[in-house]
Short mmCIF file of C-alpha atoms and ligand atoms in Angstrom, two decimals:
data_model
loop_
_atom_site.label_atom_id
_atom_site.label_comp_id
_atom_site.label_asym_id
_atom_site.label_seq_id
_atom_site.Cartn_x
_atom_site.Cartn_y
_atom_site.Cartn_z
CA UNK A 15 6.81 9.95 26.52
CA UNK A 16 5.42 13.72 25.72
CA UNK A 17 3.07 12.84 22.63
CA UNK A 18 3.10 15.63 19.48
CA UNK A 19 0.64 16.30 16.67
CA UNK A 20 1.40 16.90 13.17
CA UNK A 21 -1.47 18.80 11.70
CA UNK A 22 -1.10 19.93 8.15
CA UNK A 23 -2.50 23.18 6.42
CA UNK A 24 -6.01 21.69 6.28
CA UNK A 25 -6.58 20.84 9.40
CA UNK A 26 -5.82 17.09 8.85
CA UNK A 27 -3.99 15.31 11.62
CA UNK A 28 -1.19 13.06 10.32
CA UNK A 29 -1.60 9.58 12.14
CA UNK A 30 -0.36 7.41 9.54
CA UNK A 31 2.94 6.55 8.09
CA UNK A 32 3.82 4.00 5.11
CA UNK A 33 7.52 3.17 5.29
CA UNK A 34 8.56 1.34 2.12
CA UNK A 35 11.60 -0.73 3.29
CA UNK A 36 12.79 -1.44 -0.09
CA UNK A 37 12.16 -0.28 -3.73
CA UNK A 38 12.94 -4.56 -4.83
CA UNK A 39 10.47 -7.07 -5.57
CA UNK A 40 10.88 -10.18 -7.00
CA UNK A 41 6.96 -9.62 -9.11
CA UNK A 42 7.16 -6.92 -11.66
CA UNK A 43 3.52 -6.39 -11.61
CA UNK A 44 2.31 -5.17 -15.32
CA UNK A 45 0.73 -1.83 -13.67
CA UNK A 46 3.43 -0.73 -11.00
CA UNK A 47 6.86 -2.22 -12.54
CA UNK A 48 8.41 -2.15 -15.98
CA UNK A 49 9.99 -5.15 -16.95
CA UNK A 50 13.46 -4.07 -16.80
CA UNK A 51 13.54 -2.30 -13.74
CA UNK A 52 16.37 -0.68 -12.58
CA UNK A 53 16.93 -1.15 -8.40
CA UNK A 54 18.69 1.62 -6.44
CA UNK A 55 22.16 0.58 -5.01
CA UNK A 56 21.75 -1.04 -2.21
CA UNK A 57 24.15 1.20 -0.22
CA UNK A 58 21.68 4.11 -0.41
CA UNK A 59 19.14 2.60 1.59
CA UNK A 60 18.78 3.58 5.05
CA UNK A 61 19.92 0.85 7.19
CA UNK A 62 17.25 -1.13 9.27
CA UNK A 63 18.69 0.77 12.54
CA UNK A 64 17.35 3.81 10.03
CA UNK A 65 14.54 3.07 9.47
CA UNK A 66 13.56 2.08 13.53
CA UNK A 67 14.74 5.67 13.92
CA UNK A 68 12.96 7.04 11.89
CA UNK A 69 9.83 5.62 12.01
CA UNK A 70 10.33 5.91 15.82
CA UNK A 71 10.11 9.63 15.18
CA UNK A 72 7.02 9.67 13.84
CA UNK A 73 5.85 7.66 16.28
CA UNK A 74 6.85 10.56 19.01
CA UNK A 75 5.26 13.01 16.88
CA UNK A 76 2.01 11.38 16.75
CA UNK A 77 1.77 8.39 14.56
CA UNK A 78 -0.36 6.01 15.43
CA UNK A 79 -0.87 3.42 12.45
CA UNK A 80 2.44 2.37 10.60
CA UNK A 81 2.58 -0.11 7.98
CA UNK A 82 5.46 -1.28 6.13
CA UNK A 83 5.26 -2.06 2.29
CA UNK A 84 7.84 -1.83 -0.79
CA UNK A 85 8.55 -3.11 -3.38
CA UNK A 86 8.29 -5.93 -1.68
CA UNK A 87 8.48 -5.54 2.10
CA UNK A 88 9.29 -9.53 2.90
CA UNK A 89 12.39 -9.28 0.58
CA UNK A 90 14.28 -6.84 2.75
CA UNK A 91 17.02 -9.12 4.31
CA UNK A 92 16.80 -9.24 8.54
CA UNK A 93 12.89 -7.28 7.86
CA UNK A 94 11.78 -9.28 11.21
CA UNK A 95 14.54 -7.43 13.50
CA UNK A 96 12.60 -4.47 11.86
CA UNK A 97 9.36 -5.44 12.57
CA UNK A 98 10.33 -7.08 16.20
CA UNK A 99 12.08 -3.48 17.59
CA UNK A 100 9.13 -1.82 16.32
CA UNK A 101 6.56 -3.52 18.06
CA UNK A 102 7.99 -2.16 20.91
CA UNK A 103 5.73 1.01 20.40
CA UNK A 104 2.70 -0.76 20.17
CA UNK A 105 -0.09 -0.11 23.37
CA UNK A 106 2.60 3.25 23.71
CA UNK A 107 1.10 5.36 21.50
CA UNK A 108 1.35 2.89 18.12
CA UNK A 109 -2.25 1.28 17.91
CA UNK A 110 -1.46 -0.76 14.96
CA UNK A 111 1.49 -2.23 13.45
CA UNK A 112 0.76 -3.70 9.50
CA UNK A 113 2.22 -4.78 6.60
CA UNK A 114 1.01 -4.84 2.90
CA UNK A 115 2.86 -7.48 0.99
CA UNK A 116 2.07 -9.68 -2.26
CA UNK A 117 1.87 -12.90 -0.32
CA UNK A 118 5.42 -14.80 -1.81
CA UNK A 119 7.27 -15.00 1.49
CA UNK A 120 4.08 -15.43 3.76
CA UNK A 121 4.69 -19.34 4.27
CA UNK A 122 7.98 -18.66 5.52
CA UNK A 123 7.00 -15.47 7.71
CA UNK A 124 3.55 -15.88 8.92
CA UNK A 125 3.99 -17.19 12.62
CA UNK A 126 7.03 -14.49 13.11
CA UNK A 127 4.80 -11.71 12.13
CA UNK A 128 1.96 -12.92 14.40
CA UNK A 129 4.55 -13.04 17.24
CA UNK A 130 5.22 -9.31 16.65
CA UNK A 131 2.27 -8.41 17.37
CA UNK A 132 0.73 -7.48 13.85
CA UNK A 133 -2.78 -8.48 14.01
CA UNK A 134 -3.57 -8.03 10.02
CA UNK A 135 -1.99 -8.14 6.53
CA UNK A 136 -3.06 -6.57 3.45
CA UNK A 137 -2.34 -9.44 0.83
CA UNK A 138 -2.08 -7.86 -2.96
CA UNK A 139 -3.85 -10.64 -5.28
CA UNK A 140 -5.51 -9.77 -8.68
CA UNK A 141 -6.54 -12.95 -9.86
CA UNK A 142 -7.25 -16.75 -8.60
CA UNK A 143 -6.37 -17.92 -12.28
CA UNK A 144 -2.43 -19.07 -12.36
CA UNK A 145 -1.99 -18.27 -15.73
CA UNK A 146 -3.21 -14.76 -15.22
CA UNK A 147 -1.55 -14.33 -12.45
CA UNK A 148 2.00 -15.52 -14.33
CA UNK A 149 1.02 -12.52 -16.51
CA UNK A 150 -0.35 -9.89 -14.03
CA UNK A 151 3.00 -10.42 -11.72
CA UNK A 152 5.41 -11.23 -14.82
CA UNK A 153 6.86 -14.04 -12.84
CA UNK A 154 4.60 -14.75 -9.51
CA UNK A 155 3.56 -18.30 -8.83
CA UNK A 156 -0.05 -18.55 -7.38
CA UNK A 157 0.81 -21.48 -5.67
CA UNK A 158 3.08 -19.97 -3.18
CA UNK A 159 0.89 -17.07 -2.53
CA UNK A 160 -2.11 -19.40 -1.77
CA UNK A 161 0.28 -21.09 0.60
CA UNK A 162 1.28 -18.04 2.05
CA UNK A 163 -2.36 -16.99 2.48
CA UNK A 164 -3.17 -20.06 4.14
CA UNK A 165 -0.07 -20.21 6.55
CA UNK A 166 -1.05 -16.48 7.67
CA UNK A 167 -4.74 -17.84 8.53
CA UNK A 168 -3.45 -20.88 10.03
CA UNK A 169 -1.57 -17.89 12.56
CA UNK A 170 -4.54 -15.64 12.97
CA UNK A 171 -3.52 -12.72 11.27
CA UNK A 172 -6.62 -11.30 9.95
CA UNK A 173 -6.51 -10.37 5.80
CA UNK A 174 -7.80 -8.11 3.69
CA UNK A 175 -6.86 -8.53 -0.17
CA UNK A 176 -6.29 -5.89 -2.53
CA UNK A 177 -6.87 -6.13 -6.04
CA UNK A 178 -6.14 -4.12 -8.55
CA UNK A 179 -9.12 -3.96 -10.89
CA UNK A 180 -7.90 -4.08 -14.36
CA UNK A 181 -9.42 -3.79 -17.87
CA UNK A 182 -10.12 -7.61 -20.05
CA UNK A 183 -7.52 -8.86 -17.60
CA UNK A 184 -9.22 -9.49 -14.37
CA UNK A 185 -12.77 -7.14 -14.73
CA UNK A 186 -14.71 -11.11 -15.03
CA UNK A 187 -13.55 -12.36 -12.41
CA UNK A 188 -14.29 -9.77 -9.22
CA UNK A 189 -17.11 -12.07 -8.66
CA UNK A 190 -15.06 -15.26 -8.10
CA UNK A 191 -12.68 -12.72 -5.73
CA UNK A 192 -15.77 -11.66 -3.72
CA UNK A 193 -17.02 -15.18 -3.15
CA UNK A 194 -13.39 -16.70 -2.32
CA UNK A 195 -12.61 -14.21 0.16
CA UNK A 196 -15.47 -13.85 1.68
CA UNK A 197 -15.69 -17.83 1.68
CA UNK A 198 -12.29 -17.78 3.68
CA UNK A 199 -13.52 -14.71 5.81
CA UNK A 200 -11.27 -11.69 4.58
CA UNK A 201 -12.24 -8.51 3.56
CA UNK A 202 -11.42 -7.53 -0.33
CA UNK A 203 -10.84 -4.24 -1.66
CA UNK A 204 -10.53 -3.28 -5.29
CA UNK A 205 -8.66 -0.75 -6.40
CA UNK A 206 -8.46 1.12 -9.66
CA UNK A 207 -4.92 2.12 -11.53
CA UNK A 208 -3.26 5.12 -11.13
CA UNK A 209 -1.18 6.58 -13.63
CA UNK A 210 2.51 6.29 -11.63
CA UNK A 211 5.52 5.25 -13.32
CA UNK A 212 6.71 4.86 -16.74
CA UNK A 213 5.59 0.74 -16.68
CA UNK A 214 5.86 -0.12 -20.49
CA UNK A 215 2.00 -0.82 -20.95
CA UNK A 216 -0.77 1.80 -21.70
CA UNK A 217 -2.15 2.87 -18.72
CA UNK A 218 -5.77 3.79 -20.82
CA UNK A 219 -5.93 0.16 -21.57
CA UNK A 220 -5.57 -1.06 -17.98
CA UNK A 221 -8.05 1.48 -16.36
CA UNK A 222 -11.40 0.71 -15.47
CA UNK A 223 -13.38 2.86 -13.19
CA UNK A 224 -14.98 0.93 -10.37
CA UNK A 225 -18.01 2.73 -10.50
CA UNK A 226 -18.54 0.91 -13.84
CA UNK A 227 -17.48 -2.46 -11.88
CA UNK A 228 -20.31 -1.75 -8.50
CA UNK A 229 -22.71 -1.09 -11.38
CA UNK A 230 -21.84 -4.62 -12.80
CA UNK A 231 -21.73 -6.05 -9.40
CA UNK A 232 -24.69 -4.67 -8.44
CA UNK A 233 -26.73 -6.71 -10.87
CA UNK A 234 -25.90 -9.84 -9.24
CA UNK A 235 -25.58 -8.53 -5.70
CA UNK A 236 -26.78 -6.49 -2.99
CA UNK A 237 -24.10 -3.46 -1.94
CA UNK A 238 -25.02 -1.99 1.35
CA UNK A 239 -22.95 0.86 2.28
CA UNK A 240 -21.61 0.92 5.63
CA UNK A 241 -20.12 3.37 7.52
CA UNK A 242 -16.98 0.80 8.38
CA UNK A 243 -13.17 2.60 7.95
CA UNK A 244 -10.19 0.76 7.98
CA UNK A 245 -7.76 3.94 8.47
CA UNK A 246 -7.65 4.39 4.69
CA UNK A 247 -9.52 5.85 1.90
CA UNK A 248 -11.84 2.88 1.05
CA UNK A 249 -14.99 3.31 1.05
CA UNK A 250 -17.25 -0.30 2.19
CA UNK A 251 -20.45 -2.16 1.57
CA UNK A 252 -21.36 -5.27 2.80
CA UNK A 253 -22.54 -7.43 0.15
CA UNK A 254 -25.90 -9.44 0.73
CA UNK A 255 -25.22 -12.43 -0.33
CA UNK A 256 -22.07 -13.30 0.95
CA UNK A 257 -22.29 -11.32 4.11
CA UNK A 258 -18.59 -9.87 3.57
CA UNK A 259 -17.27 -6.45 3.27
CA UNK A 260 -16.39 -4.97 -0.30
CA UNK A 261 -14.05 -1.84 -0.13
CA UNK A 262 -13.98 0.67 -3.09
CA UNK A 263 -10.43 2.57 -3.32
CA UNK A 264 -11.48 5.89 -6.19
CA UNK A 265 -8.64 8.04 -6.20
CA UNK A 266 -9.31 8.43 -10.20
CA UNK A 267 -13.37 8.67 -10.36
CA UNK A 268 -13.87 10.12 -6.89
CA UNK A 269 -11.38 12.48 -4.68
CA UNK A 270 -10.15 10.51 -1.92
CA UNK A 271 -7.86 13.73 -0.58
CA UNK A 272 -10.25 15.14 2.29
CA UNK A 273 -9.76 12.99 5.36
CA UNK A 274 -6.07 12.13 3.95
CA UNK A 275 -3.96 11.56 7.35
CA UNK A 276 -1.10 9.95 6.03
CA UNK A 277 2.40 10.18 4.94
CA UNK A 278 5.15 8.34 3.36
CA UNK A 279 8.41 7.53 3.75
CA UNK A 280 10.69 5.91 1.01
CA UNK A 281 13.54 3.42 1.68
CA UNK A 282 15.97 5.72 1.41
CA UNK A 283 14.53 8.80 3.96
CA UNK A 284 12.21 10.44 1.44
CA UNK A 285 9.22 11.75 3.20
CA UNK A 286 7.15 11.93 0.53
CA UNK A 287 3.50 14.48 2.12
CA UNK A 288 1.00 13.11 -0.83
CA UNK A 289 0.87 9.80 -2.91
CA UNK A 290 -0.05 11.94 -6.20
CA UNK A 291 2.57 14.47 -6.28
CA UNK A 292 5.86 15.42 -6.61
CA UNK A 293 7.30 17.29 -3.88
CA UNK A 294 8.98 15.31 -1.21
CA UNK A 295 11.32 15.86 1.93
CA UNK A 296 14.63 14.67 2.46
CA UNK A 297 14.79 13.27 6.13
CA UNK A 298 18.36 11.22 5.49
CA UNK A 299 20.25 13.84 5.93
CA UNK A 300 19.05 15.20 9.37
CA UNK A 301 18.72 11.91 10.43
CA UNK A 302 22.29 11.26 10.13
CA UNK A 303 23.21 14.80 10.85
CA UNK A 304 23.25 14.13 14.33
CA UNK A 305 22.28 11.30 16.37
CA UNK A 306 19.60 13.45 18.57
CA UNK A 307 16.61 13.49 16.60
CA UNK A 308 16.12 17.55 17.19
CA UNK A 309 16.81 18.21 12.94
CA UNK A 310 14.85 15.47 11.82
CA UNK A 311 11.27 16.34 13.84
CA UNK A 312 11.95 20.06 12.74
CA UNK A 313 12.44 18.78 8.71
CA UNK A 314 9.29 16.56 9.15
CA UNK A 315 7.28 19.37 10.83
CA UNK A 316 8.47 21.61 7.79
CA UNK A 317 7.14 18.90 5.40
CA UNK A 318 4.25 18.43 6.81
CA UNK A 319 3.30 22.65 6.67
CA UNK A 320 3.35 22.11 2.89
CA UNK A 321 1.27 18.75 2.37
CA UNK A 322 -0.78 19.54 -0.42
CA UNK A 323 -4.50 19.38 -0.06
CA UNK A 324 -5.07 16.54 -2.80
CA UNK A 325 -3.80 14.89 -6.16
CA UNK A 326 -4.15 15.48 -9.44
CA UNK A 327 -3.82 12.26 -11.27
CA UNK A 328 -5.71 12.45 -14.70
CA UNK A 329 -5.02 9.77 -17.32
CA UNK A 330 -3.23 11.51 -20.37
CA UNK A 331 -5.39 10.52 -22.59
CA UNK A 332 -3.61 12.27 -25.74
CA UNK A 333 0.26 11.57 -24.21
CA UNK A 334 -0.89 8.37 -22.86
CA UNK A 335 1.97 9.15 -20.09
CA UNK A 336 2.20 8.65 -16.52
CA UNK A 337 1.10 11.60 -14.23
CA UNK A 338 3.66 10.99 -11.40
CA UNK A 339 6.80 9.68 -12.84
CA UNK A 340 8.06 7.71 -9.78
CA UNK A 341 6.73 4.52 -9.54
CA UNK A 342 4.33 2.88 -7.25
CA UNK A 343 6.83 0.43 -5.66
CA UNK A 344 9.29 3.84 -4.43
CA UNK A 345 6.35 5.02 -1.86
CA UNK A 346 4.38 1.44 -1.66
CA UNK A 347 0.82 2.73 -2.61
N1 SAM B 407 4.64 -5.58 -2.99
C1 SAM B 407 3.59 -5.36 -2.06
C2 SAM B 407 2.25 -5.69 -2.68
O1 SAM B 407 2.17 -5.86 -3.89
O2 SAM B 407 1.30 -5.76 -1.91
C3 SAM B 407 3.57 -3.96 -1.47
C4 SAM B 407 3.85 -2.81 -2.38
S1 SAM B 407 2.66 -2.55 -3.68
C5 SAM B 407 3.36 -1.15 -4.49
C6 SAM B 407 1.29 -1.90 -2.78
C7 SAM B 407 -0.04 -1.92 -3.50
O3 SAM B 407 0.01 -0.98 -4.56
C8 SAM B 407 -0.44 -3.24 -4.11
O4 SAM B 407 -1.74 -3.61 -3.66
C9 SAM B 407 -0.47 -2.96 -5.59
O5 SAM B 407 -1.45 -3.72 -6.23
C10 SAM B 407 -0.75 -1.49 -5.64
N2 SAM B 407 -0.30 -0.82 -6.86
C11 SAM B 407 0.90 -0.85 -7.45
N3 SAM B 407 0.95 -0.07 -8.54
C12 SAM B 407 -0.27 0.50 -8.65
C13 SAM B 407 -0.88 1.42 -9.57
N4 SAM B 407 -0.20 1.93 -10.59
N5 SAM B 407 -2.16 1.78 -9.34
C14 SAM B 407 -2.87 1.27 -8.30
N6 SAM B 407 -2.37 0.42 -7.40
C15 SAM B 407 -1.08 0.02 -7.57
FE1 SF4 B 408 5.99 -5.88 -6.52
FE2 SF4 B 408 3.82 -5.12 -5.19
FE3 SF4 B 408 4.67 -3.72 -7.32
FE4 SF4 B 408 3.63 -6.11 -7.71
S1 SF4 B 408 2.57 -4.35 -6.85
S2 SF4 B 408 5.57 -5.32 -8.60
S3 SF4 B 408 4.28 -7.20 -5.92
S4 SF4 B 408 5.73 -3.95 -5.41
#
C-alpha cells in the first residue's frame, strides 16, 4: 500500500487519530458529564463497518497510532469486531493499536483485547477511595474497576492510569496513586481539568494546576525529568523513590500545542483538527457519498490545511462557563 502524509500548516505531521466510538458511558464523571446527560440517537452513529472505514483511511494517509476512547469505548455493542478488523493494520503501517477506557468492562474484555494485538491500556482512575470514587464517577463501583485492572495485568497488557487531578477531592491522595501504581508497575499520569462542557459543577472549584501539585510532590519526592514520550503531550519524571514514571498533562498552565500530531474523530464522522476548539469536519457524508474513499481523503486533507496551531482554553473566571461547549466524552480527551 502507497503510504501518504498529512502535514498541517505548521509543519506538524498528523500520526495520530482518537476515534471515539460512542458519546455513552455508564460513569457520569463530575468534570466531563452532567448528570442528566442527553445521548445522541443511536441511529446517527456511524456503524462499526464506519468506523473500520474510516479509520482505515487514516491509516492510508499516514496514521500510525490509533486509539479508541468515548464515552465509554467498552460499552459500544460488538466493539471487539471493531478492534479485531482493525488490527489487521498493525506491522502495515499502524505501529500501535490502544484504547483509553475507565476500567468497568475490563474483567470481561481483557484477554480479547490482548488477542488483538493491543499491547497497552490507558485506565482513567481518580481515586483508590470507593466512596470518592462513587462521587467522582456519580455511579462507578471501584470494585469492578480494580478487577478489571487486575484481569488486564493478569493478560499482559501494559497500563498507564490517568487521573484527573482535582481540587479537595482527590489533590491528598496523588501520593497513595504514585505508590499503588508504581507498586503494581504502571505508569500514572495526572492531568489537570479543562474547561469543556456545560457539566453542572464549577469548573474554578475543580481546577488545580499541577505545577502547584509537583511542588507538593516534590517535598516528599525526588522528580527527575526524563526525556521519555509516550506519543502524547505528557511530559515525565521518574520519581526516586519509587522508581516509576510520573507524567504531567498542562494544557491549562503550560501550552501543550507545538508537537500536537493528532486528530480526532467523533462517533458520528466528525473530524474534529484540535481538542480546544470549535471548528470541525464533517467526514459522514463523503464517506457515504460513495463507497471509494476518493471524497473522504480529499475532505480530511482539507481539514487538516486548517488545523489550528493551538487552544485557547482559559477558565472564565467572571462567567465561570465552559470554554468549548462540547463535552469531553464527544472527542474522548
Ligand atoms: N471513558 C473513558 C475514560 O474515562 O477513560 C474514555 C473517555 S474519557 C472522556 C478520556 C479521558 O478524558 C479520561 O481520562 C478522563 O478523565 C478525561 N477527561 C474527561 N473530561 C475531562 C476534562 N474536562 N478535563 C480533563 N480531562 C477530562
Ligand atoms: Fe465516562 Fe470517561 Fe467521561 Fe468518566 S471521563 S464520564 S468514564 S467518558
Amino acid at each position: 500500500m502507497m503510504r501518504e502524509t498529512m502535514i498541517d500548516p505548521f509543519g506538524r505531521h498528523i500520526t495520530y487519530l482518537r476515534v471515539s466510538v460512542t458519546d455513552r458511558c455508564d460513569f457520569r464523571c463530575i468534570y466531563c458529564m452532567s448528570e442528566a446527560m442527553t445521548f445522541l440517537p443511536r441511529q446517527d452513529l456511524l456503524s462499526l463497518e464506519e468506523l473500520d472505514r474510516l479509520a482505515s483511511a487514516f491509516i492510508a494517509k499516514g496514521v500510525r497510532k490509533l486509539r479508541l476512547t468515548g464515552g465509554e469505548p467498552l460499552v459500544r455493542r460488538n466493539i471487539l469486531w471493531l478492534l479485531k478488523s482493525l488490527s489487521r493494520h498493525l506491522g502495515q503501517g499502524l505501529d500501535e493499536l490502544t484504547l483509553t477506557t475507565n476500567g468497568s468492562q475490563l474483567a470481561r474484555y481483557a484477554e480479547a483485547l490482548a488477542d488483538c494485538g493491543i499491547a497497552r491500556i490507558n485506565v482513567s482512575l481518580d481515586t483508590l477511595d470507593a466512596d470518592k470514587f462513587r462521587a467522582i464517577t456519580r455511579r462507578g463501583d471501584l470494585g469492578e474497576v480494580m478487577g478489571g485492572i487486575e484481569a488486564a495485568h493478569r493478560a499482559g497488557l501494559k497500563i498507564k492510569i490517568n487521573t484527573v487531578a482535582l481540587r479537595d477531592l482527590n489533590e491528598d491522595e496523588i501520593e497513595d496513586l504514585i505508590g499503588w501504581s508504581h507498586g503494581n508497575g504502571f505508569d500514572l499520569t495526572l492531568i489537570e481539568t479543562m474547561p469543556m462542557g456545560e457539566v453542572g459543577a464549577d469548573r474554578t472549584e475543580q481546577y488545580v494546576p499541577l505545577s502547584l501539585v509537583r511542588a507538593r510532590l516534590e517535598q516528599r519526592f525526588t522528580l527527575d525529568d526524563v526525556p521519555y514520550r509516550s506519543g502524547g503531550p505528557a511530559r515525565y519524571v521518574q520519581v526516586r523513590e519509587t522508581g516509576g514514571r510520573l507524567g504531567f498533562i498542562t494544557p491549562m498552565t503550560h501550552n501543550f500545542c507545538e508537537a500536537c500530531n493528532r486528530v480526532r474523530v467523533t462517533c458520528t464522522g466528525t473530524l474534529y483538527m484540535c481538542l480546544g476548539q470549535e471548528d470541525a469536519a464533517d467526514l459522514r457524508a463523503p464517506l457515504r457519498a460513495s463507497k471509494d474513499n476518493a471524497l473522504l481523503h480529499a475532505a480530511i486533507d482539507d481539514a487538516i490545511a486548517r488545523k489550528p496551531k493551538g487552544h485557547d482554553f482559559v477558565i472564565d473566571r467572571q462567567h465561570r462557563t465552559p470554554t468549548v461547549a462540547r463535552f469531553m466524552s464527544v472527542t474522548g480527551g
